[in-house]
């Protein structure tokens, strides 16, 4: 029997007779006779791992190589599964032959022939991209990468067979003879296919032998496999053994490497010598083999880690000496920078243009590589509904496959990464595979892991990132600190607290109520508006708040670029608040996912629902960001992104508070409109009310704090001057008034001809039809109907920075800072609601009320005696029969300025009850310079920059 025949018939390792012959001849012995590692003696039991195959096909006997008549006898047990096995195999094989002439192989067929040579040195370099792949090949051929070659590409000098320590580790011979299943291109009468209504043979397009440009002949060897079992695929076992092995030595490109291995397995179908199930079995084998090797402490220390260090050092030196990158803090970091610079983890790396019914899109970058790998995990087989959705199963020791990718994680945390990235249960071979069928290593090698400050808990797991990475959240930051009350309701990585059960129960129920009601109204209702707000285009959201006339002026000007200073200012305010650290810290799952089993952790929901009844808005499942990018399923995209606080709501409030600060004349309408934008996240079913309250706090805090900076204040002044000038000019031209306030009054933008919203729910129970109803809707969304968890009627708390938001209210320009704080105190919401205690007053600030307030001062002009919100325009009067208005003074912002106080303005105890005992909290905050720096670098110091969209959602 030829060497090639022996490999196909009896597995990847030489038979005893040939091995003995090699020893007699004095040559190299069998693959591992010179080693003495536990994993040499205890290979994975492949027959047991793949035993579910007998649920589909039952062999009558094991194949006896001495009796050819014993081959290929059995019974089809599950014609549906094996029918799909046939269909997918034939389709992939036939598709690869399109364009060929049967004499010269097509490009894909040639690639399949090369992969069939059992040479990792030919298959694997391609996975690293052109440049890194060339260096890898060079290092293998010139002996520089000798330790790596020992693991992946070593051959026996006598027989020429591979005997590397990882790629050639497993012997599939026992499994092949046990399952005794014939190849796709041979007769299957004795295997029971005709009796089950399936074809005797498939329409397989045979691939002709081919000699490449270097004179190497590649032969598919159909004749040598006619009595060789198809299941599992030995070639695929070899490809995945080598591929997963290299991925652990080069984790920066682990995703691309394992996807290349999956292509090599798929190429056995291209040749028509294997079925889809054979490839799935081979992948399971290769994963199990590497797990055994990496879990062998002695082998890991003696062989694997030296090879890892060798390859990382070699590649780092190549990258530096070829001036791709400069030397970094470690070889690993140098190689990572080189990978990124060369684009090997993006659109300049591994690529594969061939598609078929399973892998339907070309591999062009990391995302498409993950898609291709994932598709080949199940090959389009139907999922057994009775076995779907089972708890995750991670094979014992599989966490060691991620040792080099995530060295800072514990074994339990690496298992959590595998758990969170794995595919669902219920696909063929899953039941017996001990979890290997579900492992999605392409995803796992692309994980970003965010740990708690003490590194004990994984707070966030996302996949599809440019490299495997671990980061640690800051112990606190401005926004995270304001939201620490959430810890009383939800413990990250643990679940619902006893104290928080009632709060989160209301959170759940209200989410379902708002979402379900909006969905029932149809696609053109509130859901459509919510989808529009989700694009995070502040112009499209905010113009609506100004009413039909002024809103039209604003939108046309913004879209035409005629308000550059306004746009620049709002962009700066967008940067004033980042939720990345807070999301990672609190790590609360979205409403529509399995909250009990989240990012690989089993959480205690304390009796609350595991998954809410959420109606997904179709347009958000096929969402267009409006920026020219392809449509995406946002529900899938947000799956592993924490819900608290809402980044979209934070964005809405930075834009709303930003615009209201330069156009306070319509502040009540603007703030109510952005509260609607926040509420629309609940409409879509991707956030809870508490998330919206958190975003409300974060957005206001960000803008108000940013305005302590002189540069931001100047941007604010310039933007107001520009915006007021444009709106006033348009109003004059259209004869709506000679001043902005006249225009607002004449067009009814501050009354019943301005911002309107007919959608109602159990929180905002009446439509917004005028300023009064707008203020009522805003106030309702400040507490969302929660029961109080803290003391009611506590003394007012107004952050010092909050007064910055009132600086452009012309009527308030004569007020001192303390008088403005008194206005905010008098209009603020009540104390005691969720998130209030830790918010330092931000949860209570009611800007909709404050911007519409009539303020009455005592005759001495110092004491605020009355604050009456809900007016068509803000005003300040002095106490007395004639209610004498206070004359505004010019300000540096082009409006009016506050009179410099000589003493603090007292607040009359008899004026408005809630202003009594006004607390000053500004002194307890960090210096503003530190705060501004913190705002800018949140998400970049301890967390790598997250993409704009994910950061915000």
PDB file of N, CA, C and O in Angstrom, residues 4 28 56 79 96 224 306 419 519-520 523 583 587 607 689 730 739 770 934:
ATOM      1  N   UNK A   4       0.448   7.393   0.551  1.00  0.00           N
ATOM      2  CA  UNK A   4      -0.783   8.166   0.482  1.00  0.00           C
ATOM      3  C   UNK A   4      -1.979   7.310   0.851  1.00  0.00           C
ATOM      4  O   UNK A   4      -2.860   7.729   1.582  1.00  0.00           O
ATOM      5  N   UNK A  28      14.333   7.683  11.494  1.00  0.00           N
ATOM      6  CA  UNK A  28      13.502   8.273  12.542  1.00  0.00           C
ATOM      7  C   UNK A  28      12.372   7.326  12.882  1.00  0.00           C
ATOM      8  O   UNK A  28      11.875   6.604  12.037  1.00  0.00           O
ATOM      9  N   UNK A  56     -26.979   8.998  12.940  1.00  0.00           N
ATOM     10  CA  UNK A  56     -27.280   9.296  11.542  1.00  0.00           C
ATOM     11  C   UNK A  56     -26.952   8.097  10.637  1.00  0.00           C
ATOM     12  O   UNK A  56     -27.665   7.824   9.678  1.00  0.00           O
ATOM     13  N   UNK A  79     -32.259   9.873   7.570  1.00  0.00           N
ATOM     14  CA  UNK A  79     -32.169  10.253   6.154  1.00  0.00           C
ATOM     15  C   UNK A  79     -32.195  11.764   5.974  1.00  0.00           C
ATOM     16  O   UNK A  79     -31.651  12.289   4.990  1.00  0.00           O
ATOM     17  N   UNK A  96     -17.371  24.537  -7.144  1.00  0.00           N
ATOM     18  CA  UNK A  96     -15.942  24.750  -7.358  1.00  0.00           C
ATOM     19  C   UNK A  96     -15.515  24.379  -8.766  1.00  0.00           C
ATOM     20  O   UNK A  96     -14.480  24.843  -9.261  1.00  0.00           O
ATOM     21  N   UNK A 224      -6.963   5.660  -4.499  1.00  0.00           N
ATOM     22  CA  UNK A 224      -6.396   5.204  -3.230  1.00  0.00           C
ATOM     23  C   UNK A 224      -7.340   5.293  -2.056  1.00  0.00           C
ATOM     24  O   UNK A 224      -6.996   4.856  -0.948  1.00  0.00           O
ATOM     25  N   UNK A 306       8.298  27.501  24.226  1.00  0.00           N
ATOM     26  CA  UNK A 306       9.502  27.877  23.467  1.00  0.00           C
ATOM     27  C   UNK A 306       9.203  28.193  22.006  1.00  0.00           C
ATOM     28  O   UNK A 306       9.793  29.119  21.438  1.00  0.00           O
ATOM     29  N   UNK A 419     -17.145  30.203  26.426  1.00  0.00           N
ATOM     30  CA  UNK A 419     -18.581  30.045  26.683  1.00  0.00           C
ATOM     31  C   UNK A 419     -19.377  31.088  25.921  1.00  0.00           C
ATOM     32  O   UNK A 419     -20.348  30.783  25.213  1.00  0.00           O
ATOM     33  N   UNK A 519     -44.973  48.974  19.484  1.00  0.00           N
ATOM     34  CA  UNK A 519     -44.934  48.028  18.375  1.00  0.00           C
ATOM     35  C   UNK A 519     -46.329  47.783  17.823  1.00  0.00           C
ATOM     36  O   UNK A 519     -46.524  47.645  16.614  1.00  0.00           O
ATOM     37  N   UNK A 520     -47.299  47.753  18.710  1.00  0.00           N
ATOM     38  CA  UNK A 520     -48.676  47.492  18.290  1.00  0.00           C
ATOM     39  C   UNK A 520     -49.221  48.600  17.401  1.00  0.00           C
ATOM     40  O   UNK A 520     -50.163  48.391  16.629  1.00  0.00           O
ATOM     41  N   UNK A 523     -45.512  49.965  11.995  1.00  0.00           N
ATOM     42  CA  UNK A 523     -44.166  50.357  11.590  1.00  0.00           C
ATOM     43  C   UNK A 523     -44.012  51.850  11.314  1.00  0.00           C
ATOM     44  O   UNK A 523     -42.913  52.385  11.345  1.00  0.00           O
ATOM     45  N   UNK A 583     -20.532  51.572  31.316  1.00  0.00           N
ATOM     46  CA  UNK A 583     -21.130  50.349  30.758  1.00  0.00           C
ATOM     47  C   UNK A 583     -20.340  49.121  31.171  1.00  0.00           C
ATOM     48  O   UNK A 583     -20.894  48.092  31.544  1.00  0.00           O
ATOM     49  N   UNK A 587     -22.223  46.574  33.600  1.00  0.00           N
ATOM     50  CA  UNK A 587     -22.445  45.398  32.758  1.00  0.00           C
ATOM     51  C   UNK A 587     -23.787  44.725  32.998  1.00  0.00           C
ATOM     52  O   UNK A 587     -23.874  43.629  33.542  1.00  0.00           O
ATOM     53  N   UNK A 607     -35.503  35.691  40.702  1.00  0.00           N
ATOM     54  CA  UNK A 607     -36.920  35.511  40.430  1.00  0.00           C
ATOM     55  C   UNK A 607     -37.465  36.363  39.311  1.00  0.00           C
ATOM     56  O   UNK A 607     -38.628  36.206  38.922  1.00  0.00           O
ATOM     57  N   UNK A 689     -35.798  51.715  31.427  1.00  0.00           N
ATOM     58  CA  UNK A 689     -35.916  53.077  31.944  1.00  0.00           C
ATOM     59  C   UNK A 689     -34.718  53.526  32.780  1.00  0.00           C
ATOM     60  O   UNK A 689     -34.287  54.674  32.678  1.00  0.00           O
ATOM     61  N   UNK A 730     -33.859  84.831   9.179  1.00  0.00           N
ATOM     62  CA  UNK A 730     -34.897  84.080   8.480  1.00  0.00           C
ATOM     63  C   UNK A 730     -36.281  84.525   8.914  1.00  0.00           C
ATOM     64  O   UNK A 730     -37.212  84.643   8.098  1.00  0.00           O
ATOM     65  N   UNK A 739     -37.284  90.092  16.141  1.00  0.00           N
ATOM     66  CA  UNK A 739     -36.355  89.476  17.096  1.00  0.00           C
ATOM     67  C   UNK A 739     -36.669  87.992  17.186  1.00  0.00           C
ATOM     68  O   UNK A 739     -37.745  87.526  16.773  1.00  0.00           O
ATOM     69  N   UNK A 770     -48.183  71.369  23.762  1.00  0.00           N
ATOM     70  CA  UNK A 770     -47.758  72.732  24.041  1.00  0.00           C
ATOM     71  C   UNK A 770     -46.658  72.696  25.093  1.00  0.00           C
ATOM     72  O   UNK A 770     -46.202  71.620  25.490  1.00  0.00           O
ATOM     73  N   UNK A 934     -10.476  63.914  32.402  1.00  0.00           N
ATOM     74  CA  UNK A 934     -11.104  62.597  32.574  1.00  0.00           C
ATOM     75  C   UNK A 934     -12.171  62.360  31.529  1.00  0.00           C
ATOM     76  O   UNK A 934     -12.305  61.259  30.994  1.00  0.00           O
TER      77      UNK A 934
END
